[in-house]
Amino acid sequence: MSKNKNSKRLFKDFESRTANGVFVRIAKDMMRSKAFSDLSMQQICLYMFFKSEYNPEKSTKGIVVEANDKNILFPDTKWKPLYRGNYRAWRKDRDTLILHGFIELSENGTFTRTPNVYALSSLWKEWPENQEEIRKKFEKTKCAKARAGPEE
């Protein structure tokens, strides 16, 4: 009996609470990269949570839902339980993920009192060669609103 190609692959009992759970996709070449091997376990865990917020592009009944890889919100309600409210540890790990090229800070919400907007990045592939380029881009985004001053 042949298997239907359109049938969903069900999760095993040890993989999820439900048979059709959602997963975080981490490729082996990423896991074996210099950037990934330089991360701590806590930073890898944080990256998994960032990836779990990613929704790929889908088409359901003719309606295309766009992917949110450039528009990921990670407000206090998401990181505080992970870090037990330790802002310094959260900020250090987030900055490490940015400087290693796994995520980018798309919009700094500090001055507008809104959550920061993050984007998943592929710059980790060239790390550490592009480390200075990533640092400059991060500093530019981090300080963009401060240089612009208050909006009128």
Tab-separated table of C-alpha atoms in Angstrom:
chain	number	residue	atom	x	y	z
A	1	MET	CA	0.000	0.000	0.000
A	2	SER	CA	1.496	3.343	-1.014
A	3	LYS	CA	1.504	6.305	1.291
A	4	ASN	CA	-0.390	9.424	0.246
A	5	LYS	CA	2.102	12.235	-0.519
A	6	ASN	CA	-0.276	14.848	0.852
A	7	SER	CA	-0.735	13.168	4.227
A	8	LYS	CA	0.862	15.035	7.124
A	9	ARG	CA	3.764	13.433	8.903
A	10	LEU	CA	2.651	12.814	12.441
A	11	PHE	CA	4.885	13.412	15.427
A	12	LYS	CA	6.003	10.595	17.683
A	13	ASP	CA	4.807	10.507	21.286
A	14	PHE	CA	8.137	11.833	22.640
A	15	GLU	CA	8.250	14.736	20.126
A	16	SER	CA	5.056	16.638	20.940
A	17	ARG	CA	1.927	16.647	23.059
A	18	THR	CA	-0.143	16.359	19.902
A	19	ALA	CA	0.288	14.246	16.802
A	20	ASN	CA	0.491	17.297	14.542
A	21	GLY	CA	2.658	19.660	16.633
A	22	VAL	CA	4.744	22.566	15.387
A	23	PHE	CA	8.512	22.255	15.153
A	24	VAL	CA	11.604	24.465	14.994
A	25	ARG	CA	13.812	23.713	12.018
A	26	ILE	CA	17.573	23.728	12.625
A	27	ALA	CA	19.746	22.374	9.805
A	28	LYS	CA	22.866	20.307	10.496
A	29	ASP	CA	25.122	22.715	8.590
A	30	MET	CA	23.956	25.495	10.912
A	31	MET	CA	24.628	23.341	13.977
A	32	ARG	CA	28.139	22.593	12.690
A	33	SER	CA	28.949	26.220	11.814
A	34	LYS	CA	31.576	28.268	13.662
A	35	ALA	CA	28.949	30.790	14.742
A	36	PHE	CA	26.627	28.168	16.255
A	37	SER	CA	29.423	26.331	18.060
A	38	ASP	CA	30.467	29.646	19.646
A	39	LEU	CA	27.038	30.071	21.317
A	40	SER	CA	26.248	29.017	24.879
A	41	MET	CA	23.372	26.636	25.632
A	42	GLN	CA	21.257	29.542	26.903
A	43	GLN	CA	21.873	31.455	23.660
A	44	ILE	CA	20.937	28.406	21.576
A	45	CYS	CA	17.747	28.075	23.619
A	46	LEU	CA	16.946	31.758	23.004
A	47	TYR	CA	17.520	31.278	19.270
A	48	MET	CA	15.107	28.324	19.316
A	49	PHE	CA	12.469	30.595	20.866
A	50	PHE	CA	13.099	33.230	18.182
A	51	LYS	CA	12.745	30.536	15.506
A	52	SER	CA	9.535	29.285	17.114
A	53	GLU	CA	7.997	32.715	16.407
A	54	TYR	CA	8.681	32.269	12.682
A	55	ASN	CA	5.692	31.423	10.510
A	56	PRO	CA	6.621	30.350	6.973
A	57	GLU	CA	4.641	31.464	3.955
A	58	LYS	CA	1.509	29.354	3.553
A	59	SER	CA	-1.231	29.072	1.004
A	60	THR	CA	-4.595	27.920	2.290
A	61	LYS	CA	-7.615	27.801	0.040
A	62	GLY	CA	-6.037	30.307	-2.344
A	63	ILE	CA	-5.109	32.773	0.410
A	64	VAL	CA	-1.360	33.362	0.749
A	65	VAL	CA	-0.167	34.242	4.228
A	66	GLU	CA	3.230	35.935	4.094
A	67	ALA	CA	6.146	34.724	6.164
A	68	ASN	CA	7.136	36.832	9.167
A	69	ASP	CA	10.901	36.199	9.071
A	70	LYS	CA	11.538	39.979	8.947
A	71	ASN	CA	8.869	40.884	11.488
A	72	ILE	CA	9.355	38.933	14.715
A	73	LEU	CA	8.248	40.538	17.960
A	74	PHE	CA	9.844	39.366	21.201
A	75	PRO	CA	8.321	41.485	24.011
A	76	ASP	CA	8.990	41.237	27.751
A	77	THR	CA	6.303	38.586	28.159
A	78	LYS	CA	8.387	36.185	26.065
A	79	TRP	CA	11.899	36.676	27.418
A	80	LYS	CA	11.145	37.292	31.121
A	81	PRO	CA	10.011	33.701	31.862
A	82	LEU	CA	13.134	32.361	30.094
A	83	TYR	CA	15.511	34.597	32.016
A	84	ARG	CA	13.508	34.940	35.239
A	85	GLY	CA	13.445	38.698	34.661
A	86	ASN	CA	17.255	39.037	34.401
A	87	TYR	CA	17.464	41.848	31.830
A	88	ARG	CA	21.274	41.893	31.662
A	89	ALA	CA	21.483	38.191	30.783
A	90	TRP	CA	18.689	38.541	28.181
A	91	ARG	CA	20.347	41.570	26.592
A	92	LYS	CA	23.774	39.888	26.523
A	93	ASP	CA	22.405	36.739	24.867
A	94	ARG	CA	20.276	38.711	22.395
A	95	ASP	CA	23.273	40.850	21.422
A	96	THR	CA	25.390	37.712	20.973
A	97	LEU	CA	22.794	36.253	18.589
A	98	ILE	CA	22.819	39.518	16.637
A	99	LEU	CA	26.621	39.759	16.527
A	100	HIS	CA	26.890	36.130	15.393
A	101	GLY	CA	24.469	36.810	12.515
A	102	PHE	CA	21.475	34.697	13.596
A	103	ILE	CA	19.036	37.567	14.118
A	104	GLU	CA	18.935	41.268	13.255
A	105	LEU	CA	17.393	44.193	15.080
A	106	SER	CA	15.029	45.579	12.426
A	107	GLU	CA	13.366	48.285	14.493
A	108	ASN	CA	14.459	49.633	17.835
A	109	GLY	CA	11.337	50.287	19.896
A	110	THR	CA	13.161	51.788	22.890
A	111	PHE	CA	12.259	55.404	22.157
A	112	THR	CA	8.689	54.687	21.043
A	113	ARG	CA	8.043	52.319	23.966
A	114	THR	CA	7.081	49.508	21.610
A	115	PRO	CA	8.584	46.019	21.341
A	116	ASN	CA	11.702	45.699	19.215
A	117	VAL	CA	11.200	44.068	15.837
A	118	TYR	CA	13.672	41.356	14.881
A	119	ALA	CA	14.478	39.528	11.656
A	120	LEU	CA	15.984	36.081	11.148
A	121	SER	CA	19.319	36.427	9.371
A	122	SER	CA	21.664	34.280	7.309
A	123	LEU	CA	24.804	36.278	8.154
A	124	TRP	CA	25.900	33.432	10.482
A	125	LYS	CA	27.172	31.587	7.383
A	126	GLU	CA	30.121	33.974	6.978
A	127	TRP	CA	30.889	34.453	10.687
A	128	PRO	CA	33.578	35.374	11.939
A	129	GLU	CA	34.829	36.915	8.675
A	130	ASN	CA	31.930	39.407	8.559
A	131	GLN	CA	31.918	40.153	12.291
A	132	GLU	CA	32.878	43.837	11.910
A	133	GLU	CA	30.210	44.404	9.235
A	134	ILE	CA	27.535	42.895	11.506
A	135	ARG	CA	28.704	45.010	14.459
A	136	LYS	CA	28.489	48.249	12.437
A	137	LYS	CA	25.006	47.386	11.166
A	138	PHE	CA	23.837	46.563	14.710
A	139	GLU	CA	25.232	49.809	16.153
A	140	LYS	CA	23.584	51.794	13.359
A	141	THR	CA	20.159	50.210	14.022
A	142	LYS	CA	20.548	50.421	17.800
A	143	CYS	CA	21.304	54.158	17.692
A	144	ALA	CA	19.172	55.228	14.714
A	145	LYS	CA	16.285	56.621	16.754
A	146	ALA	CA	18.599	58.321	19.254
A	147	ARG	CA	20.359	60.293	16.492
A	148	ALA	CA	17.072	61.226	14.805
A	149	GLY	CA	15.745	62.868	17.964
A	150	PRO	CA	12.090	63.273	18.890
A	151	GLU	CA	9.554	63.275	16.087
A	152	GLU	CA	7.419	66.372	15.632
